[in-house]
mmCIF file of N, CA and C in Angstrom:
data_model
loop_
_atom_site.group_PDB
_atom_site.id
_atom_site.type_symbol
_atom_site.label_atom_id
_atom_site.label_comp_id
_atom_site.label_asym_id
_atom_site.label_seq_id
_atom_site.Cartn_x
_atom_site.Cartn_y
_atom_site.Cartn_z
ATOM 1 N N UNK A 1 100.900 284.711 10.745
ATOM 2 C CA UNK A 1 100.417 283.338 10.629
ATOM 3 C C UNK A 1 99.175 283.149 11.508
ATOM 4 N N UNK A 2 98.211 282.452 10.982
ATOM 5 C CA UNK A 2 96.990 282.155 11.721
ATOM 6 C C UNK A 2 96.837 280.637 11.774
ATOM 7 N N UNK A 3 96.514 280.136 12.952
ATOM 8 C CA UNK A 3 96.311 278.704 13.117
ATOM 9 C C UNK A 3 94.854 278.421 13.417
ATOM 10 N N UNK A 4 94.343 277.368 12.804
ATOM 11 C CA UNK A 4 92.977 276.950 13.027
ATOM 12 C C UNK A 4 92.975 275.516 13.550
ATOM 13 N N UNK A 5 92.083 275.231 14.438
ATOM 14 C CA UNK A 5 91.993 273.884 14.999
ATOM 15 C C UNK A 5 90.543 273.478 15.114
ATOM 16 N N UNK A 6 90.214 272.336 14.519
ATOM 17 C CA UNK A 6 88.856 271.817 14.557
ATOM 18 C C UNK A 6 88.683 270.831 15.706
ATOM 19 N N UNK A 7 87.466 270.740 16.184
ATOM 20 C CA UNK A 7 87.126 269.752 17.202
ATOM 21 C C UNK A 7 85.659 269.405 17.066
ATOM 22 N N UNK A 8 85.267 268.290 17.683
ATOM 23 C CA UNK A 8 83.858 267.934 17.745
ATOM 24 C C UNK A 8 83.417 266.809 16.829
ATOM 25 N N UNK A 9 84.332 266.287 16.038
ATOM 26 C CA UNK A 9 83.947 265.194 15.163
ATOM 27 C C UNK A 9 83.684 263.920 15.945
ATOM 28 N N UNK A 10 83.179 262.905 15.248
ATOM 29 C CA UNK A 10 82.915 261.639 15.899
ATOM 30 C C UNK A 10 82.138 260.701 15.002
ATOM 31 N N UNK A 11 81.760 259.581 15.577
ATOM 32 C CA UNK A 11 80.967 258.574 14.860
ATOM 33 C C UNK A 11 79.554 258.578 15.416
ATOM 34 N N UNK A 12 78.582 258.757 14.540
ATOM 35 C CA UNK A 12 77.188 258.849 14.952
ATOM 36 C C UNK A 12 76.310 258.022 14.024
ATOM 37 N N UNK A 13 75.052 257.921 14.408
ATOM 38 C CA UNK A 13 74.070 257.239 13.581
ATOM 39 C C UNK A 13 73.327 258.255 12.712
ATOM 40 N N UNK A 14 72.782 257.773 11.620
ATOM 41 C CA UNK A 14 71.986 258.642 10.760
ATOM 42 C C UNK A 14 70.859 259.275 11.571
ATOM 43 N N UNK A 15 70.662 260.573 11.344
ATOM 44 C CA UNK A 15 69.646 261.306 12.078
ATOM 45 C C UNK A 15 70.174 262.031 13.303
ATOM 46 N N UNK A 16 71.369 261.659 13.736
ATOM 47 C CA UNK A 16 71.968 262.299 14.915
ATOM 48 C C UNK A 16 72.489 263.695 14.581
ATOM 49 N N UNK A 17 72.959 264.358 15.628
ATOM 50 C CA UNK A 17 73.497 265.709 15.490
ATOM 51 C C UNK A 17 74.920 265.766 16.014
ATOM 52 N N UNK A 18 75.696 266.695 15.491
ATOM 53 C CA UNK A 18 77.041 266.985 15.974
ATOM 54 C C UNK A 18 77.277 268.479 15.860
ATOM 55 N N UNK A 19 78.131 268.981 16.734
ATOM 56 C CA UNK A 19 78.563 270.363 16.608
ATOM 57 C C UNK A 19 80.080 270.400 16.508
ATOM 58 N N UNK A 20 80.541 270.953 15.406
ATOM 59 C CA UNK A 20 81.974 271.124 15.201
ATOM 60 C C UNK A 20 82.384 272.542 15.617
ATOM 61 N N UNK A 21 83.601 272.675 16.059
ATOM 62 C CA UNK A 21 84.129 273.975 16.441
ATOM 63 C C UNK A 21 85.464 274.226 15.747
ATOM 64 N N UNK A 22 85.651 275.435 15.279
ATOM 65 C CA UNK A 22 86.906 275.860 14.653
ATOM 66 C C UNK A 22 87.474 276.995 15.490
ATOM 67 N N UNK A 23 88.573 276.716 16.171
ATOM 68 C CA UNK A 23 89.215 277.737 17.000
ATOM 69 C C UNK A 23 90.282 278.444 16.183
ATOM 70 N N UNK A 24 90.284 279.766 16.243
ATOM 71 C CA UNK A 24 91.203 280.586 15.468
ATOM 72 C C UNK A 24 92.214 281.200 16.419
ATOM 73 N N UNK A 25 93.488 281.125 16.070
ATOM 74 C CA UNK A 25 94.541 281.449 17.026
ATOM 75 C C UNK A 25 94.635 282.921 17.391
ATOM 76 N N UNK A 26 94.226 283.804 16.491
ATOM 77 C CA UNK A 26 94.340 285.218 16.812
ATOM 78 C C UNK A 26 93.268 285.993 16.058
ATOM 79 N N UNK A 27 93.012 287.195 16.548
ATOM 80 C CA UNK A 27 92.024 288.037 15.905
ATOM 81 C C UNK A 27 92.538 288.492 14.543
ATOM 82 N N UNK A 28 91.611 288.638 13.643
ATOM 83 C CA UNK A 28 91.934 289.094 12.299
ATOM 84 C C UNK A 28 91.106 290.326 11.992
ATOM 85 N N UNK A 29 91.766 291.388 11.607
ATOM 86 C CA UNK A 29 91.058 292.626 11.345
ATOM 87 C C UNK A 29 90.504 292.640 9.931
ATOM 88 N N UNK A 30 89.578 293.574 9.721
ATOM 89 C CA UNK A 30 89.030 293.727 8.385
ATOM 90 C C UNK A 30 88.005 292.668 8.049
ATOM 91 N N UNK A 31 87.703 292.589 6.779
ATOM 92 C CA UNK A 31 86.735 291.622 6.294
ATOM 93 C C UNK A 31 87.421 290.300 5.990
ATOM 94 N N UNK A 32 86.827 289.223 6.451
ATOM 95 C CA UNK A 32 87.375 287.908 6.143
ATOM 96 C C UNK A 32 86.267 286.873 6.237
ATOM 97 N N UNK A 33 86.598 285.688 5.886
ATOM 98 C CA UNK A 33 85.591 284.630 5.803
ATOM 99 C C UNK A 33 86.156 283.347 6.409
ATOM 100 N N UNK A 34 85.316 282.652 7.124
ATOM 101 C CA UNK A 34 85.675 281.323 7.625
ATOM 102 C C UNK A 34 84.691 280.313 7.040
ATOM 103 N N UNK A 35 85.227 279.272 6.485
ATOM 104 C CA UNK A 35 84.386 278.265 5.865
ATOM 105 C C UNK A 35 84.629 276.886 6.440
ATOM 106 N N UNK A 36 83.610 276.070 6.374
ATOM 107 C CA UNK A 36 83.715 274.653 6.705
ATOM 108 C C UNK A 36 83.661 273.863 5.401
ATOM 109 N N UNK A 37 84.585 272.929 5.295
ATOM 110 C CA UNK A 37 84.686 272.101 4.111
ATOM 111 C C UNK A 37 84.729 270.634 4.531
ATOM 112 N N UNK A 38 84.416 269.768 3.623
ATOM 113 C CA UNK A 38 84.539 268.348 3.930
ATOM 114 C C UNK A 38 85.101 267.620 2.713
ATOM 115 N N UNK A 39 85.745 266.513 3.024
ATOM 116 C CA UNK A 39 86.312 265.698 1.958
ATOM 117 C C UNK A 39 86.121 264.235 2.305
ATOM 118 N N UNK A 40 85.459 263.524 1.424
ATOM 119 C CA UNK A 40 85.283 262.091 1.582
ATOM 120 C C UNK A 40 86.374 261.381 0.785
ATOM 121 N N UNK A 41 86.714 260.160 1.149
ATOM 122 C CA UNK A 41 87.755 259.428 0.422
ATOM 123 C C UNK A 41 87.454 259.348 -1.069
ATOM 124 N N UNK A 42 88.433 259.710 -1.878
ATOM 125 C CA UNK A 42 88.279 259.651 -3.318
ATOM 126 C C UNK A 42 87.501 260.795 -3.924
ATOM 127 N N UNK A 43 87.088 261.742 -3.105
ATOM 128 C CA UNK A 43 86.321 262.875 -3.613
ATOM 129 C C UNK A 43 87.050 264.181 -3.358
ATOM 130 N N UNK A 44 86.675 265.183 -4.120
ATOM 131 C CA UNK A 44 87.273 266.488 -3.955
ATOM 132 C C UNK A 44 86.693 267.184 -2.725
ATOM 133 N N UNK A 45 87.498 268.034 -2.148
ATOM 134 C CA UNK A 45 87.031 268.844 -1.035
ATOM 135 C C UNK A 45 85.885 269.737 -1.492
ATOM 136 N N UNK A 46 84.838 269.811 -0.685
ATOM 137 C CA UNK A 46 83.693 270.647 -1.040
ATOM 138 C C UNK A 46 83.338 271.583 0.103
ATOM 139 N N UNK A 47 82.886 272.757 -0.268
ATOM 140 C CA UNK A 47 82.445 273.714 0.730
ATOM 141 C C UNK A 47 81.091 273.324 1.287
ATOM 142 N N UNK A 48 80.954 273.445 2.581
ATOM 143 C CA UNK A 48 79.710 273.084 3.257
ATOM 144 C C UNK A 48 78.975 274.335 3.713
ATOM 145 N N UNK A 49 79.692 275.221 4.395
ATOM 146 C CA UNK A 49 79.085 276.442 4.912
ATOM 147 C C UNK A 49 80.180 277.459 5.154
ATOM 148 N N UNK A 50 79.829 278.721 5.069
ATOM 149 C CA UNK A 50 80.807 279.774 5.339
ATOM 150 C C UNK A 50 80.103 280.958 5.979
ATOM 151 N N UNK A 51 80.906 281.752 6.664
ATOM 152 C CA UNK A 51 80.377 282.938 7.327
ATOM 153 C C UNK A 51 81.325 284.091 7.081
ATOM 154 N N UNK A 52 80.745 285.241 6.762
ATOM 155 C CA UNK A 52 81.511 286.426 6.382
ATOM 156 C C UNK A 52 81.544 287.393 7.561
ATOM 157 N N UNK A 53 82.762 287.827 7.898
ATOM 158 C CA UNK A 53 82.944 288.807 8.958
ATOM 159 C C UNK A 53 83.087 290.182 8.324
ATOM 160 N N UNK A 54 82.517 291.243 8.822
ATOM 161 C CA UNK A 54 81.771 291.328 10.076
ATOM 162 C C UNK A 54 80.253 291.317 9.933
ATOM 163 N N UNK A 55 79.748 291.057 8.733
ATOM 164 C CA UNK A 55 78.295 291.170 8.555
ATOM 165 C C UNK A 55 77.530 289.926 9.008
ATOM 166 N N UNK A 56 78.261 288.819 9.235
ATOM 167 C CA UNK A 56 77.635 287.540 9.607
ATOM 168 C C UNK A 56 76.802 286.936 8.494
ATOM 169 N N UNK A 57 77.010 287.351 7.291
ATOM 170 C CA UNK A 57 76.343 286.691 6.167
ATOM 171 C C UNK A 57 76.796 285.245 6.103
ATOM 172 N N UNK A 58 75.869 284.353 5.826
ATOM 173 C CA UNK A 58 76.200 282.925 5.785
ATOM 174 C C UNK A 58 75.822 282.323 4.436
ATOM 175 N N UNK A 59 76.531 281.283 4.089
ATOM 176 C CA UNK A 59 76.316 280.607 2.818
ATOM 177 C C UNK A 59 76.362 279.106 3.070
ATOM 178 N N UNK A 60 75.560 278.368 2.311
ATOM 179 C CA UNK A 60 75.475 276.920 2.514
ATOM 180 C C UNK A 60 75.453 276.185 1.186
ATOM 181 N N UNK A 61 76.033 275.009 1.202
ATOM 182 C CA UNK A 61 75.878 274.117 0.067
ATOM 183 C C UNK A 61 74.427 273.619 0.050
ATOM 184 N N UNK A 62 73.904 273.392 -1.129
ATOM 185 C CA UNK A 62 72.517 272.947 -1.255
ATOM 186 C C UNK A 62 72.261 271.655 -0.475
ATOM 187 N N UNK A 63 73.262 270.812 -0.423
ATOM 188 C CA UNK A 63 73.101 269.511 0.210
ATOM 189 C C UNK A 63 72.903 269.581 1.713
ATOM 190 N N UNK A 64 73.230 270.737 2.325
ATOM 191 C CA UNK A 64 73.127 270.841 3.781
ATOM 192 C C UNK A 64 72.147 271.903 4.239
ATOM 193 N N UNK A 65 71.570 272.640 3.307
ATOM 194 C CA UNK A 65 70.628 273.693 3.690
ATOM 195 C C UNK A 65 69.467 273.118 4.481
ATOM 196 N N UNK A 66 69.163 273.799 5.564
ATOM 197 C CA UNK A 66 68.081 273.347 6.422
ATOM 198 C C UNK A 66 68.505 272.343 7.475
ATOM 199 N N UNK A 67 69.711 271.806 7.350
ATOM 200 C CA UNK A 67 70.205 270.827 8.330
ATOM 201 C C UNK A 67 71.426 271.341 9.094
ATOM 202 N N UNK A 68 72.267 272.111 8.436
ATOM 203 C CA UNK A 68 73.487 272.623 9.053
ATOM 204 C C UNK A 68 73.331 274.118 9.303
ATOM 205 N N UNK A 69 74.002 274.577 10.348
ATOM 206 C CA UNK A 69 74.013 276.005 10.649
ATOM 207 C C UNK A 69 75.403 276.414 11.093
ATOM 208 N N UNK A 70 75.906 277.474 10.502
ATOM 209 C CA UNK A 70 77.209 278.005 10.878
ATOM 210 C C UNK A 70 77.005 279.254 11.726
ATOM 211 N N UNK A 71 77.810 279.403 12.753
ATOM 212 C CA UNK A 71 77.703 280.562 13.630
ATOM 213 C C UNK A 71 79.082 280.861 14.201
ATOM 214 N N UNK A 72 79.187 281.984 14.888
ATOM 215 C CA UNK A 72 80.487 282.358 15.451
ATOM 216 C C UNK A 72 80.336 282.953 16.829
ATOM 217 N N UNK A 73 81.393 282.795 17.586
ATOM 218 C CA UNK A 73 81.543 283.485 18.864
ATOM 219 C C UNK A 73 82.805 284.320 18.716
ATOM 220 N N UNK A 74 82.637 285.587 18.396
ATOM 221 C CA UNK A 74 83.790 286.424 18.098
ATOM 222 C C UNK A 74 84.714 286.586 19.306
ATOM 223 N N UNK A 75 84.126 286.674 20.488
ATOM 224 C CA UNK A 75 84.934 286.870 21.683
ATOM 225 C C UNK A 75 85.879 285.692 21.904
ATOM 226 N N UNK A 76 85.401 284.490 21.599
ATOM 227 C CA UNK A 76 86.221 283.292 21.795
ATOM 228 C C UNK A 76 86.990 282.926 20.530
ATOM 229 N N UNK A 77 86.725 283.622 19.439
ATOM 230 C CA UNK A 77 87.350 283.320 18.151
ATOM 231 C C UNK A 77 87.062 281.874 17.746
ATOM 232 N N UNK A 78 85.821 281.512 17.798
ATOM 233 C CA UNK A 78 85.389 280.159 17.426
ATOM 234 C C UNK A 78 84.255 280.261 16.406
ATOM 235 N N UNK A 79 84.326 279.445 15.403
ATOM 236 C CA UNK A 79 83.245 279.300 14.428
ATOM 237 C C UNK A 79 82.691 277.892 14.562
ATOM 238 N N UNK A 80 81.392 277.813 14.714
ATOM 239 C CA UNK A 80 80.732 276.527 14.929
ATOM 240 C C UNK A 80 80.023 276.058 13.663
ATOM 241 N N UNK A 81 79.893 274.756 13.560
ATOM 242 C CA UNK A 81 79.045 274.154 12.532
ATOM 243 C C UNK A 81 78.128 273.170 13.237
ATOM 244 N N UNK A 82 76.873 273.551 13.345
ATOM 245 C CA UNK A 82 75.874 272.700 13.971
ATOM 246 C C UNK A 82 75.263 271.840 12.875
ATOM 247 N N UNK A 83 75.353 270.529 13.044
ATOM 248 C CA UNK A 83 74.884 269.601 12.019
ATOM 249 C C UNK A 83 73.767 268.751 12.596
ATOM 250 N N UNK A 84 72.630 268.791 11.959
ATOM 251 C CA UNK A 84 71.482 268.008 12.393
ATOM 252 C C UNK A 84 71.015 267.093 11.260
ATOM 253 N N UNK A 85 70.274 266.083 11.608
ATOM 254 C CA UNK A 85 69.763 265.182 10.585
ATOM 255 C C UNK A 85 70.866 264.588 9.732
ATOM 256 N N UNK A 86 71.943 264.165 10.366
ATOM 257 C CA UNK A 86 73.095 263.683 9.612
ATOM 258 C C UNK A 86 72.767 262.449 8.785
ATOM 259 N N UNK A 87 73.390 262.384 7.641
ATOM 260 C CA UNK A 87 73.201 261.281 6.698
ATOM 261 C C UNK A 87 74.546 260.618 6.437
ATOM 262 N N UNK A 88 74.551 259.376 6.012
ATOM 263 C CA UNK A 88 75.829 258.717 5.709
ATOM 264 C C UNK A 88 76.664 259.497 4.699
ATOM 265 N N UNK A 89 76.022 260.160 3.762
ATOM 266 C CA UNK A 89 76.765 260.940 2.767
ATOM 267 C C UNK A 89 77.397 262.202 3.340
ATOM 268 N N UNK A 90 77.107 262.518 4.579
ATOM 269 C CA UNK A 90 77.777 263.644 5.243
ATOM 270 C C UNK A 90 79.133 263.236 5.811
ATOM 271 N N UNK A 91 79.456 261.987 5.765
ATOM 272 C CA UNK A 91 80.716 261.503 6.326
ATOM 273 C C UNK A 91 81.905 262.085 5.575
ATOM 274 N N UNK A 92 82.978 262.316 6.309
ATOM 275 C CA UNK A 92 84.198 262.828 5.703
ATOM 276 C C UNK A 92 85.052 263.537 6.726
ATOM 277 N N UNK A 93 86.154 264.054 6.247
ATOM 278 C CA UNK A 93 87.007 264.882 7.090
ATOM 279 C C UNK A 93 86.571 266.328 6.928
ATOM 280 N N UNK A 94 86.206 266.940 8.031
ATOM 281 C CA UNK A 94 85.721 268.322 8.031
ATOM 282 C C UNK A 94 86.855 269.243 8.459
ATOM 283 N N UNK A 95 87.099 270.249 7.634
ATOM 284 C CA UNK A 95 88.156 271.210 7.904
ATOM 285 C C UNK A 95 87.587 272.616 7.840
ATOM 286 N N UNK A 96 88.175 273.495 8.625
ATOM 287 C CA UNK A 96 87.800 274.900 8.503
ATOM 288 C C UNK A 96 88.937 275.655 7.840
ATOM 289 N N UNK A 97 88.557 276.649 7.078
ATOM 290 C CA UNK A 97 89.530 277.455 6.360
ATOM 291 C C UNK A 97 89.230 278.929 6.539
ATOM 292 N N UNK A 98 90.272 279.727 6.406
ATOM 293 C CA UNK A 98 90.165 281.174 6.561
ATOM 294 C C UNK A 98 90.557 281.856 5.265
ATOM 295 N N UNK A 99 89.665 282.667 4.773
ATOM 296 C CA UNK A 99 89.914 283.445 3.553
ATOM 297 C C UNK A 99 90.079 284.898 3.945
ATOM 298 N N UNK A 100 91.316 285.381 3.959
ATOM 299 C CA UNK A 100 91.568 286.745 4.399
ATOM 300 C C UNK A 100 90.984 287.768 3.437
ATOM 301 N N UNK A 101 90.967 287.460 2.187
ATOM 302 C CA UNK A 101 90.420 288.405 1.224
ATOM 303 C C UNK A 101 88.909 288.400 1.192
ATOM 304 N N UNK A 102 88.292 287.318 1.677
ATOM 305 C CA UNK A 102 86.842 287.140 1.782
ATOM 306 C C UNK A 102 86.116 287.177 0.444
ATOM 307 N N UNK A 103 86.853 287.130 -0.657
ATOM 308 C CA UNK A 103 86.183 287.219 -1.956
ATOM 309 C C UNK A 103 85.494 285.921 -2.348
ATOM 310 N N UNK A 104 85.866 284.833 -1.712
ATOM 311 C CA UNK A 104 85.349 283.532 -2.111
ATOM 312 C C UNK A 104 84.440 282.925 -1.061
ATOM 313 N N UNK A 105 83.857 283.774 -0.239
ATOM 314 C CA UNK A 105 83.000 283.282 0.838
ATOM 315 C C UNK A 105 81.744 282.630 0.274
ATOM 316 N N UNK A 106 81.092 283.291 -0.654
ATOM 317 C CA UNK A 106 79.825 282.772 -1.162
ATOM 318 C C UNK A 106 80.040 281.530 -2.027
ATOM 319 N N UNK A 107 81.143 281.472 -2.734
ATOM 320 C CA UNK A 107 81.386 280.326 -3.599
ATOM 321 C C UNK A 107 82.132 279.197 -2.886
ATOM 322 N N UNK A 108 82.738 279.519 -1.759
ATOM 323 C CA UNK A 108 83.520 278.539 -0.982
ATOM 324 C C UNK A 108 84.517 277.815 -1.876
ATOM 325 N N UNK A 109 85.263 278.614 -2.616
ATOM 326 C CA UNK A 109 86.289 278.047 -3.490
ATOM 327 C C UNK A 109 87.515 277.755 -2.648
ATOM 328 N N UNK A 110 87.700 276.492 -2.332
ATOM 329 C CA UNK A 110 88.667 276.144 -1.289
ATOM 330 C C UNK A 110 90.101 276.517 -1.643
ATOM 331 N N UNK A 111 90.466 276.519 -2.887
ATOM 332 C CA UNK A 111 91.870 276.755 -3.213
ATOM 333 C C UNK A 111 92.293 278.198 -2.944
ATOM 334 N N UNK A 112 91.325 279.067 -2.714
ATOM 335 C CA UNK A 112 91.657 280.457 -2.430
ATOM 336 C C UNK A 112 91.625 280.791 -0.937
ATOM 337 N N UNK A 113 91.350 279.801 -0.117
ATOM 338 C CA UNK A 113 91.405 280.036 1.325
ATOM 339 C C UNK A 113 92.853 279.977 1.772
ATOM 340 N N UNK A 114 93.205 280.834 2.723
ATOM 341 C CA UNK A 114 94.616 281.048 3.035
ATOM 342 C C UNK A 114 95.155 280.116 4.124
ATOM 343 N N UNK A 115 94.348 279.823 5.103
ATOM 344 C CA UNK A 115 94.807 279.010 6.231
ATOM 345 C C UNK A 115 93.797 277.886 6.483
ATOM 346 N N UNK A 116 94.334 276.771 6.983
ATOM 347 C CA UNK A 116 93.520 275.591 7.205
ATOM 348 C C UNK A 116 93.864 274.915 8.517
ATOM 349 N N UNK A 117 92.849 274.273 9.079
ATOM 350 C CA UNK A 117 93.094 273.391 10.202
ATOM 351 C C UNK A 117 93.412 271.992 9.704
ATOM 352 N N UNK A 118 93.671 271.099 10.636
ATOM 353 C CA UNK A 118 94.049 269.732 10.280
ATOM 354 C C UNK A 118 92.851 268.850 9.960
ATOM 355 N N UNK A 119 91.703 269.242 10.422
ATOM 356 C CA UNK A 119 90.494 268.483 10.128
ATOM 357 C C UNK A 119 90.048 267.601 11.275
ATOM 358 N N UNK A 120 88.769 267.282 11.257
ATOM 359 C CA UNK A 120 88.197 266.375 12.236
ATOM 360 C C UNK A 120 87.262 265.411 11.491
ATOM 361 N N UNK A 121 87.297 264.157 11.890
ATOM 362 C CA UNK A 121 86.570 263.135 11.162
ATOM 363 C C UNK A 121 85.129 263.033 11.637
ATOM 364 N N UNK A 122 84.231 262.949 10.665
ATOM 365 C CA UNK A 122 82.812 262.717 10.945
ATOM 366 C C UNK A 122 82.393 261.456 10.192
ATOM 367 N N UNK A 123 81.879 260.495 10.918
ATOM 368 C CA UNK A 123 81.410 259.256 10.312
ATOM 369 C C UNK A 123 79.957 259.040 10.704
ATOM 370 N N UNK A 124 79.114 258.903 9.700
ATOM 371 C CA UNK A 124 77.687 258.708 9.942
ATOM 372 C C UNK A 124 77.293 257.328 9.413
ATOM 373 N N UNK A 125 76.802 256.510 10.300
ATOM 374 C CA UNK A 125 76.393 255.148 9.930
ATOM 375 C C UNK A 125 74.898 255.094 9.668
ATOM 376 N N UNK A 126 74.542 254.270 8.710
ATOM 377 C CA UNK A 126 73.110 254.140 8.355
ATOM 378 C C UNK A 126 72.331 253.419 9.440
#
């Protein structure tokens, strides 16, 4: 069993920045993927960014390219999501997920991710 825990959410103004962190409970061997997803009320969960271990390949949704950056600290088992230039449409519950098979890293197909955190709320006001 692997546990993930998100932190760093909050309420900000448009244009502000936030950094989210996803802490992973234990090391995972082999190839795997960690993704950040968000879900707004009444909308489906969507992939925002993902990172593939061990090559550090990253993938982004078109809506966040150039504004968000995903990175990792392997020693601390933390995956970060740095968000800049936030917009009201970025609001939602942000969750991190772990895909042990790593086959869905580039597509960020959430239903194939194996483990999830509880999520952290991000609210961006105009």
